[in-house]
Coordinates of C-alpha atoms in Angstrom, one line a residue:
Chain A
M19 CA 0.0 0.2 0.0
E20 CA 1.2 3.5 -0.9
Q21 CA 2.7 5.4 2.0
V22 CA 1.3 8.6 2.2
I23 CA 2.7 9.9 5.4
D24 CA 6.1 8.5 6.6
V25 CA 7.4 10.0 10.3
K26 CA 10.6 8.7 11.7
G27 CA 12.2 9.9 14.9
L28 CA 10.1 12.9 15.3
S29 CA 10.7 14.7 18.5
K30 CA 9.4 17.9 19.7
N31 CA 10.3 19.9 23.2
Y32 CA 8.7 23.0 24.5
K33 CA 11.6 24.2 26.5
Q34 CA 11.6 21.8 29.3
V35 CA 8.4 20.0 28.4
R36 CA 8.8 16.9 26.0
A37 CA 5.7 16.6 23.8
L38 CA 6.8 14.0 21.3
V39 CA 9.4 11.6 21.7
D40 CA 11.0 9.9 18.9
V41 CA 7.2 9.3 17.1
G42 CA 7.5 6.9 14.2
L43 CA 4.3 6.3 12.1
Q44 CA 3.7 5.3 8.7
I45 CA 0.3 5.9 7.0
P46 CA -1.0 4.4 4.0
R47 CA -3.7 5.6 1.6
G48 CA -7.1 5.1 1.8
R49 CA -7.2 5.1 5.7
I50 CA -9.3 6.6 8.3
I51 CA -7.1 7.0 11.4
G52 CA -7.8 8.2 15.1
L53 CA -5.2 9.9 16.8
M54 CA -6.2 9.2 20.5
G55 CA -4.9 10.6 23.6
K56 CA -5.6 12.7 26.8
N57 CA -5.4 16.7 27.0
G58 CA -2.2 17.5 26.4
A59 CA -1.1 13.9 25.2
G60 CA 0.6 15.6 22.1
K61 CA -2.0 15.3 19.4
S62 CA -2.2 18.6 18.4
T63 CA 1.5 19.2 18.5
F64 CA 2.0 16.1 16.1
L65 CA -0.5 17.3 13.4
K66 CA 0.8 20.9 13.3
C67 CA 4.7 19.3 13.2
L68 CA 3.6 17.2 10.3
L69 CA 2.6 20.3 8.5
G70 CA 5.6 21.8 9.1
L71 CA 4.1 24.5 11.5
L72 CA 6.2 23.4 14.2
K73 CA 9.8 23.3 14.5
Y74 CA 10.7 19.7 15.4
E75 CA 14.0 16.9 15.4
G76 CA 13.6 13.9 13.0
S77 CA 12.0 13.3 9.6
I78 CA 8.5 14.2 8.0
S79 CA 7.6 13.1 4.5
F80 CA 4.6 13.5 2.6
F81 CA 4.3 11.5 -0.9
N82 CA 8.2 10.5 -0.1
K83 CA 9.1 14.2 -0.2
P84 CA 10.2 15.7 3.1
V85 CA 7.9 18.4 4.4
S86 CA 10.8 21.0 4.4
E87 CA 10.9 20.5 0.8
W88 CA 7.0 21.2 0.2
K89 CA 6.7 24.7 1.4
H90 CA 2.9 26.4 0.4
D91 CA 2.6 23.5 -2.2
L92 CA 2.0 21.1 0.5
Y93 CA -1.4 22.8 1.1
S94 CA -2.6 21.8 -2.4
H95 CA -2.3 18.2 -1.5
V96 CA -3.1 18.5 2.5
A97 CA -5.9 20.6 4.4
F98 CA -6.2 21.1 7.9
I99 CA -9.0 21.6 10.3
P100 CA -7.5 23.4 13.7
D101 CA -8.8 22.7 16.9
V102 CA -10.6 26.5 17.2
S103 CA -12.5 27.4 14.0
G104 CA -9.8 30.2 13.6
L105 CA -11.6 31.8 10.3
D106 CA -11.2 35.7 9.9
P107 CA -14.6 37.4 11.6
R108 CA -14.2 40.5 9.9
L109 CA -15.1 38.5 6.2
T110 CA -18.4 37.3 5.4
V111 CA -19.3 34.0 4.8
Q112 CA -19.4 34.6 0.7
E113 CA -16.2 36.5 1.0
T114 CA -14.5 33.5 2.9
I115 CA -15.7 31.1 0.3
D116 CA -14.7 33.3 -2.5
F117 CA -11.4 33.9 -0.9
T118 CA -10.5 30.1 -0.4
A119 CA -11.9 29.4 -4.0
D120 CA -9.5 31.9 -5.8
L121 CA -6.5 30.9 -3.7
N122 CA -6.5 27.1 -3.9
P123 CA -5.9 25.4 -7.5
T124 CA -7.5 22.0 -6.4
W125 CA -11.3 23.9 -5.3
N126 CA -13.9 22.1 -6.9
A127 CA -16.3 24.4 -7.9
D128 CA -19.4 22.0 -8.3
K129 CA -18.5 20.1 -5.4
A130 CA -18.6 23.6 -3.3
K131 CA -21.9 24.5 -4.7
R132 CA -23.5 21.5 -4.0
L133 CA -22.3 21.5 -0.6
F134 CA -23.0 25.1 0.0
A135 CA -26.6 24.7 -1.3
K136 CA -27.4 22.1 0.9
S137 CA -26.2 24.0 3.9
D138 CA -27.7 26.3 5.9
L139 CA -25.0 28.9 6.0
P140 CA -26.3 32.7 5.9
C141 CA -23.7 33.8 3.0
N142 CA -24.1 37.7 3.6
Q143 CA -23.4 37.3 7.3
K144 CA -19.8 38.5 9.0
V145 CA -18.1 35.0 9.9
G146 CA -17.6 36.7 13.7
N147 CA -21.3 36.6 14.0
L148 CA -21.8 32.8 13.4
S149 CA -22.1 30.4 15.9
K150 CA -19.4 28.0 16.8
G151 CA -21.2 25.3 15.2
M152 CA -21.7 27.3 11.8
K153 CA -18.3 28.4 12.1
T154 CA -17.0 24.7 12.2
K155 CA -19.2 23.6 9.3
L156 CA -18.2 26.2 7.1
Y157 CA -14.8 25.2 8.0
L158 CA -15.4 21.9 7.2
L159 CA -17.3 22.9 3.8
L160 CA -14.3 24.7 2.8
T161 CA -12.0 22.2 3.4
L162 CA -14.3 19.5 1.8
S163 CA -14.3 21.8 -1.3
K164 CA -11.1 21.3 -2.1
D165 CA -10.0 17.7 -3.9
V166 CA -6.8 17.2 -1.5
D167 CA -5.3 13.9 -0.8
V168 CA -5.0 14.2 2.8
L169 CA -7.1 15.7 5.6
L170 CA -6.0 16.2 8.9
L171 CA -8.7 17.2 11.4
D172 CA -7.8 18.8 15.0
E173 CA -10.3 18.0 17.6
P174 CA -12.6 19.0 15.0
T175 CA -16.5 18.6 17.1
L176 CA -15.0 20.0 20.4
G177 CA -17.6 21.9 21.8
L178 CA -20.3 21.1 19.2
D179 CA -23.6 19.6 20.2
I180 CA -24.8 16.1 19.0
V181 CA -26.5 17.1 16.2
F182 CA -23.5 19.0 14.4
R183 CA -21.3 16.4 15.5
K184 CA -23.4 13.7 13.6
E185 CA -23.6 16.0 10.8
F186 CA -20.2 16.9 10.7
Y187 CA -19.0 12.7 10.3
D188 CA -21.8 12.6 7.9
L189 CA -20.3 15.2 5.6
L190 CA -16.9 13.6 6.2
L191 CA -17.8 10.3 5.1
G192 CA -20.3 11.3 2.7
D193 CA -18.6 14.1 0.6
F194 CA -15.0 13.4 1.0
F195 CA -13.6 9.9 2.1
D196 CA -12.9 7.5 -0.7
E197 CA -9.9 4.9 -1.0
S198 CA -7.7 7.3 -2.8
K199 CA -8.2 10.1 0.5
T200 CA -6.3 9.4 3.9
V201 CA -8.0 11.3 6.9
I202 CA -6.4 11.7 10.4
I203 CA -8.7 12.4 13.0
S204 CA -7.3 13.8 16.5
T205 CA -9.6 13.2 19.1
H206 CA -10.4 12.4 23.1
Q207 CA -13.9 11.6 22.4
V208 CA -13.0 8.1 21.5
A209 CA -16.7 6.8 21.5
E210 CA -17.6 9.4 18.6
V211 CA -15.5 8.1 16.0
E212 CA -15.2 4.5 16.7
N213 CA -17.4 3.4 14.0
I214 CA -16.0 5.2 11.3
L215 CA -11.8 4.7 11.6
H216 CA -10.1 2.1 10.0
D217 CA -6.9 2.4 12.5
V218 CA -6.2 4.0 15.8
V219 CA -2.9 5.3 17.0
F220 CA -3.1 5.6 21.2
I221 CA -0.7 8.8 22.0
D222 CA 0.2 9.4 25.6
Q223 CA 2.7 11.9 27.1
G224 CA 4.4 12.4 23.6
Y225 CA 4.9 8.6 23.1
I226 CA 3.3 6.4 20.6
K227 CA 1.5 3.5 22.8
L228 CA -0.1 1.7 19.8
H229 CA -0.8 1.8 16.2
E230 CA -3.5 -0.7 15.5
S231 CA -6.1 -1.4 12.7
V232 CA -9.4 -1.6 14.4
D233 CA -10.6 -4.6 13.4
H234 CA -7.7 -6.5 14.6
L235 CA -7.8 -4.9 17.9
K236 CA -11.3 -5.8 18.6
N237 CA -10.3 -9.4 17.4
T238 CA -7.5 -9.4 19.9
W239 CA -9.1 -8.1 22.6
K240 CA -11.8 -9.3 25.0
I241 CA -14.0 -8.7 27.7
Y242 CA -14.0 -11.5 30.3
E243 CA -17.1 -11.9 32.9
V244 CA -16.9 -14.3 35.6
P245 CA -18.4 -14.4 39.2
Q246 CA -16.3 -12.6 42.0
G247 CA -15.3 -16.2 43.2
R248 CA -13.4 -16.7 40.2
E249 CA -11.6 -13.8 40.1
D250 CA -8.1 -15.6 40.1
E251 CA -8.9 -17.5 37.3
L252 CA -9.4 -14.2 35.6
L253 CA -6.1 -12.8 37.1
A254 CA -4.2 -15.4 35.9
F255 CA -4.6 -14.2 32.1
K256 CA -3.0 -10.8 33.3
P257 CA -6.4 -8.1 32.7
R258 CA -5.3 -4.9 31.4
S259 CA -8.2 -3.5 33.5
L260 CA -10.6 -5.0 36.1
A261 CA -14.1 -4.1 37.3
R262 CA -16.3 -5.3 39.8
S263 CA -20.0 -5.0 40.3
L264 CA -23.0 -7.3 41.2
G265 CA -21.0 -10.1 42.4
M266 CA -19.0 -10.1 39.1
V267 CA -15.8 -9.5 37.7
R268 CA -15.0 -7.9 34.4
G269 CA -11.6 -8.2 32.8
L270 CA -9.9 -7.0 29.7
V271 CA -7.8 -9.3 28.4
E272 CA -5.5 -9.1 25.0
G273 CA -5.4 -12.4 23.4
N274 CA -8.0 -15.2 23.4
P275 CA -7.6 -17.2 26.4
S276 CA -9.7 -19.9 27.3
L277 CA -11.8 -19.3 30.0
S278 CA -14.7 -22.0 30.6
D279 CA -18.2 -20.6 31.2
A280 CA -16.9 -17.1 31.2
R281 CA -18.9 -14.5 29.4
T282 CA -17.5 -12.6 26.6
A283 CA -17.9 -9.3 25.0
V284 CA -16.3 -7.4 22.2
P285 CA -14.9 -3.9 24.0
N286 CA -14.9 -0.7 22.8
L287 CA -12.4 1.6 21.9
S288 CA -12.7 3.5 24.8
D289 CA -12.0 0.4 27.1
I290 CA -9.0 -0.4 25.0
F291 CA -7.7 3.3 25.0
V292 CA -8.2 3.4 28.6
A293 CA -6.3 0.3 29.6
V294 CA -3.7 0.8 26.9
V295 CA -2.9 4.3 28.5
N296 CA -3.4 3.7 31.8
N297 CA -1.0 0.6 31.4
Chain B
M21 CA -2.7 35.7 -10.9
N22 CA -6.0 34.7 -9.1
Q23 CA -4.2 34.4 -6.2
I24 CA -2.7 37.9 -6.0
K25 CA -6.0 39.3 -6.9
A26 CA -7.5 37.3 -4.0
L27 CA -4.9 38.6 -1.4
F28 CA -5.1 41.9 -2.6
K29 CA -9.4 41.7 -2.4
S30 CA -9.3 39.9 1.1
E31 CA -7.4 42.6 2.7
Y32 CA -9.5 45.3 1.1
L33 CA -12.6 43.6 2.7
K34 CA -11.0 43.0 6.3
Q35 CA -10.0 46.9 6.5
K36 CA -12.8 48.3 4.7
S37 CA -14.1 50.6 7.2
T38 CA -10.5 51.7 8.2
Y39 CA -9.5 52.7 4.7
W40 CA -12.9 54.9 4.1
L41 CA -13.2 56.7 7.5
P42 CA -10.3 59.0 6.9
V43 CA -12.4 59.9 3.5
W44 CA -15.6 60.3 5.8
I45 CA -14.0 62.5 8.2
I46 CA -12.4 64.7 5.8
V47 CA -15.9 65.2 4.0
G48 CA -17.6 65.7 7.4
I49 CA -15.2 68.6 8.0
T50 CA -15.7 69.9 4.7
V51 CA -19.2 70.1 4.9
L52 CA -19.3 71.6 8.4
L53 CA -17.0 74.1 7.2
L54 CA -19.1 75.0 3.9
L55 CA -22.3 75.4 6.4
V56 CA -20.4 77.4 8.3
A57 CA -19.1 79.4 5.7
L58 CA -22.6 79.6 4.3
V59 CA -24.5 80.6 7.4
A60 CA -21.9 83.6 7.8
A61 CA -22.5 84.6 4.1
I62 CA -26.4 84.7 5.1
V63 CA -25.6 86.7 8.1
R64 CA -22.3 88.9 7.7
P65 CA -22.0 89.1 4.0
E66 CA -19.8 92.0 4.5
N67 CA -17.6 90.0 6.0
I68 CA -17.1 87.2 3.5
Q69 CA -14.1 87.7 1.1
I70 CA -13.1 85.2 -1.7
M71 CA -9.5 84.9 -2.0
G72 CA -8.0 85.6 -5.5
L73 CA -5.3 84.1 -7.3
D74 CA -4.1 87.5 -8.8
S75 CA -3.4 85.9 -12.0
Q76 CA -0.9 83.8 -10.2
P77 CA -2.0 80.6 -10.9
E78 CA 0.9 78.5 -8.9
Y79 CA -1.2 79.7 -5.7
L80 CA -3.5 77.3 -6.4
R81 CA -1.2 74.1 -6.5
I82 CA 0.4 75.7 -3.5
G83 CA -2.9 75.6 -1.9
I84 CA -3.9 72.4 -2.9
Y85 CA -0.3 71.1 -1.6
G86 CA -1.4 72.5 1.8
L87 CA -4.8 71.0 1.8
M88 CA -3.2 67.6 0.4
F89 CA -0.7 68.0 3.5
S90 CA -3.6 68.4 6.0
F91 CA -5.7 65.5 4.5
S92 CA -2.3 63.2 4.9
T93 CA -2.0 64.0 8.7
I94 CA -5.4 62.3 8.9
F95 CA -4.9 59.4 6.6
A96 CA -1.4 58.7 8.3
M97 CA -3.5 58.1 11.5
F98 CA -5.1 55.6 9.7
L99 CA -2.0 54.0 7.8
A100 CA -0.5 53.6 11.3
L101 CA -3.6 51.9 12.7
M102 CA -3.5 49.3 9.6
A103 CA 0.1 49.0 9.6
Q104 CA 0.7 48.0 13.2
G105 CA -1.5 45.2 12.7
S106 CA -0.3 43.9 9.4
L107 CA 1.2 40.7 10.5
N108 CA -0.1 40.0 14.2
K109 CA -4.1 40.9 13.6
E110 CA -4.9 37.4 12.7
K111 CA -2.8 35.8 15.5
Q112 CA -5.2 38.1 17.5
L113 CA -8.3 37.1 15.9
G114 CA -7.2 33.3 15.9
S115 CA -7.4 33.0 12.5
E116 CA -3.8 33.0 11.5
L117 CA -3.6 29.0 10.9
F118 CA -6.6 29.5 8.5
F119 CA -4.4 31.6 6.5
R120 CA -1.0 30.2 6.8
C121 CA -2.5 26.7 5.6
Q122 CA -3.5 27.9 2.2
P123 CA -1.4 26.8 -1.1
V124 CA 0.3 30.4 -1.2
S125 CA 3.7 31.6 -1.1
V126 CA 4.4 33.7 2.1
W127 CA 6.2 36.5 0.0
Y128 CA 3.2 36.9 -1.8
V129 CA 0.8 37.2 1.6
T130 CA 3.5 39.3 3.2
G131 CA 3.6 41.6 -0.3
T132 CA 0.0 42.3 -0.5
K133 CA -0.4 43.0 3.2
Y134 CA 2.4 45.4 3.1
I135 CA 1.1 47.3 -0.1
M136 CA -2.8 47.2 1.1
H137 CA -1.5 48.5 5.0
V138 CA 1.2 50.7 3.7
Y139 CA 0.1 52.6 0.8
A140 CA -3.1 51.6 -0.4
N141 CA -5.1 54.2 1.4
S142 CA -3.1 56.8 -0.6
I143 CA -5.1 55.8 -3.6
L144 CA -8.2 57.3 -1.6
L145 CA -6.2 60.4 -0.7
V146 CA -5.0 61.1 -4.1
G147 CA -9.0 60.3 -5.3
L148 CA -10.2 62.9 -2.6
G149 CA -7.2 65.2 -3.7
I150 CA -8.3 65.3 -7.4
I151 CA -12.0 65.8 -6.4
F152 CA -11.0 69.0 -4.1
A153 CA -8.7 69.6 -7.2
I154 CA -11.9 69.9 -9.5
V155 CA -14.1 71.4 -7.2
I156 CA -11.9 74.2 -6.2
S157 CA -10.6 74.6 -9.9
F158 CA -14.5 75.0 -11.0
V159 CA -15.1 77.4 -7.9
S160 CA -12.3 79.6 -9.4
L161 CA -13.8 79.8 -12.9
F162 CA -17.0 80.8 -11.4
F163 CA -15.9 83.7 -9.6
G164 CA -13.8 84.9 -13.0
M165 CA -10.6 84.0 -11.1
G166 CA -9.7 81.7 -14.4
F167 CA -9.4 77.8 -14.4
Y168 CA -6.2 76.2 -13.5
L169 CA -7.0 72.5 -13.3
G170 CA -3.6 71.5 -14.2
E171 CA -2.0 73.7 -11.5
A172 CA -4.7 72.3 -9.0
L173 CA -3.7 68.4 -9.9
F174 CA -0.2 69.3 -9.8
G175 CA -0.6 70.3 -6.3
V176 CA -2.0 66.8 -5.6
L177 CA 0.6 65.1 -7.1
L178 CA 3.0 66.9 -5.0
G179 CA 1.0 66.3 -1.7
W180 CA 0.7 62.5 -2.8
I181 CA 4.3 61.9 -3.2
T182 CA 5.3 63.7 0.2
Y183 CA 2.7 61.4 1.4
L184 CA 4.2 58.1 0.1
K185 CA 7.6 59.1 0.9
A186 CA 6.3 59.5 4.7
A187 CA 4.2 56.2 4.1
M188 CA 7.6 54.5 2.7
V189 CA 9.7 55.2 6.2
F190 CA 7.1 55.2 8.8
G191 CA 4.7 52.6 7.5
S192 CA 7.6 50.3 6.8
L193 CA 8.8 50.4 10.1
L194 CA 5.3 49.9 11.5
F195 CA 5.0 46.8 9.1
L196 CA 8.4 45.6 10.6
F197 CA 7.1 46.2 14.2
S198 CA 3.9 44.1 13.5
A199 CA 6.1 41.2 12.5
I200 CA 7.6 41.7 15.8
F201 CA 5.3 42.5 18.4
K202 CA 2.2 40.3 18.9
S203 CA 0.2 43.5 19.7
N204 CA 0.0 47.0 20.1
A205 CA 3.1 47.3 17.5
F206 CA 3.1 51.2 17.3
M207 CA 3.5 51.9 21.3
K208 CA 5.8 49.0 21.6
G209 CA 8.0 50.1 18.4
A210 CA 8.1 53.8 19.5
A211 CA 8.8 52.8 22.9
T212 CA 11.8 50.6 21.6
L213 CA 13.0 53.3 19.6
G214 CA 12.6 55.9 22.6
I215 CA 14.7 53.2 24.8
L216 CA 17.2 52.9 21.6
E217 CA 17.6 56.9 21.6
G218 CA 17.9 57.1 25.4
V219 CA 21.0 54.3 25.3
F220 CA 22.7 56.2 22.5
A221 CA 22.2 59.3 24.8
I222 CA 23.7 57.5 27.7
I223 CA 26.7 56.2 25.3
E224 CA 27.2 59.4 24.0
S225 CA 27.6 61.2 27.5
I226 CA 29.8 58.2 28.9
F227 CA 32.4 58.7 25.8
R228 CA 32.0 62.6 26.2
H229 CA 30.5 62.7 22.9
Q230 CA 33.6 61.5 21.1
I231 CA 31.3 59.0 18.9
N232 CA 28.7 60.0 16.8
L233 CA 26.0 57.9 17.6
P234 CA 22.8 58.6 15.3
N235 CA 19.9 60.4 16.4
V236 CA 17.3 57.6 15.8
F237 CA 14.2 59.8 15.3
A238 CA 16.0 62.3 13.1
T239 CA 17.8 59.6 11.1
L240 CA 14.1 58.2 10.6
A241 CA 12.9 61.7 9.4
S242 CA 16.3 62.6 7.2
I243 CA 15.6 59.5 4.9
M244 CA 12.0 60.4 4.3
G245 CA 13.5 63.5 3.0
P246 CA 12.0 67.4 3.4
I247 CA 8.3 67.9 4.0
N248 CA 8.8 71.2 2.6
L249 CA 6.2 73.1 4.5
E250 CA 9.1 75.9 4.8
N251 CA 9.7 76.1 1.0
I252 CA 5.8 75.8 0.4
E253 CA 6.0 78.9 -1.9
E254 CA 8.6 77.3 -4.1
I255 CA 6.8 73.9 -4.1
N256 CA 8.0 71.6 -7.1
V257 CA 8.9 68.1 -8.0
A258 CA 12.5 68.4 -7.3
L259 CA 11.8 69.9 -3.7
V260 CA 9.2 67.0 -2.9
L261 CA 11.6 63.9 -4.2
G262 CA 14.2 65.7 -2.3
D263 CA 17.8 64.6 -2.7
Y264 CA 19.7 60.9 -2.7
R265 CA 18.5 60.5 0.9
V266 CA 15.3 59.3 -0.6
L267 CA 16.8 56.5 -1.9
F268 CA 18.2 55.3 1.3
G269 CA 14.2 55.5 2.3
L270 CA 13.5 53.1 -0.5
L271 CA 16.2 50.7 0.7
F272 CA 15.2 50.9 4.1
A273 CA 11.4 50.1 3.4
I274 CA 12.7 47.1 1.5
A275 CA 14.5 46.0 4.6
C276 CA 12.0 46.4 6.4
Y277 CA 9.8 44.2 4.3
A278 CA 11.9 42.0 4.0
T279 CA 12.9 41.4 7.6
A280 CA 9.3 41.4 8.4
T281 CA 8.7 38.6 6.0
F282 CA 11.6 36.5 7.8
I283 CA 10.7 37.1 10.9
Y284 CA 6.8 36.4 10.4
S285 CA 7.7 32.9 8.3
Y286 CA 10.1 32.1 11.4
R287 CA 7.4 33.3 13.9
A288 CA 5.2 30.4 12.6
K289 CA 7.5 27.6 13.5
E290 CA 7.0 29.0 17.0
A291 CA 3.4 29.3 17.0

């Protein structure tokens, strides 16, 4: 599979704080990757380093070309939505659309027309007067109107209500993603993106703790539930997390051990994330 | 080409009111003065005198040059307002990442900002000057003092060149300050220059004035060239353009722009 992003030995320090430590990551085309971590884990720093927006140590390449050699041309292939909807409040919605269209050679006018026609964005209103949800939607529609290969989203739905969040991911899947695109979504709201991801990267304190496909994770991790009297049997499999309730004990176990008469369930990503990050 | 057009357009749209405010202020003052003159003409017509040109049309050139100079002081205040936010306003508004993540060269971005924030409002100044020159020329014709539109427009040109020279030096310096300081670039920049001036003065007094350190503000004013208010009677292109020092002004402006662009690019990496 063609590698779109290749990161080797990436480290970033903010004075005394180590934000990223020797990160290595290869991201192929046609995948949706969830970059997950707690607040301050290094997700935003990682994405900004990818785009060359921060100084870093190590090497980062897009399409086998170092990011330092791309300069502004990179943004013809890669789009980024930062964690705050930072559009210029002095421009109107229409002026912002026109500006982005004129500046981007990959702007798809037909797609943009269709996307904005479906939206309820008030074209003559100043961006500064829009609600946070509307601003995020405008940012997303501007980004989706470009024919880019890679989309980087940094906590894109932070602070949005559930209707906007659903609409956001529907647009992302329906109007952007196909097998030729790559999407990286940074979030700490694991449950929200669980169903759309192909791969996950767990990041904690600047370290990549896990990089795996979601299918593989769900096949190799299991939740076992046994009566509390059989807790020792469960502990023998070294569960990564343990919870007791109503006379039962539940453990998250890596691998597929045989435990007779135990109830099993497929864990969700949140369970695995907490287990991995809390070690 | 589309990209450059889009950058110019967006810079204008972002600052639309700041471009037009000095025009409305001048129009407002003019209307007020005309109303006062009208009332005076009605109440005490014997006190109203129309100044003649005494068959010397260059008076119109001199008068318009003076008028342009007074307009320029108002425009300069708004230039300072715009130029001090050239490269830091978007950071203050939280939209810097959006603009930085566009497929356009940083030199285009800073270049359009530099032109739009330092020189663009002079187009409105010259437009206003031309309107005044036409109106005054026709008033002169109406009162039988001759029609000297050419002289009036010449006065506009001279006033415009003087304004551009000031913008080139002080506007460029403010543009540089906007790359260095994250906010209030005008005040912080002026304070920095003041401190530099003070440090130079202390060094001079320590060395008993044996080393000739430059006077910061006087040097800046000198590379701008003379304003010529003292020579207003003989105002002409040669006087307005000044001497070779205006070339230093030009080099200074280019240096400010290039340094500001490098700082702006570097600052992005430390965001």
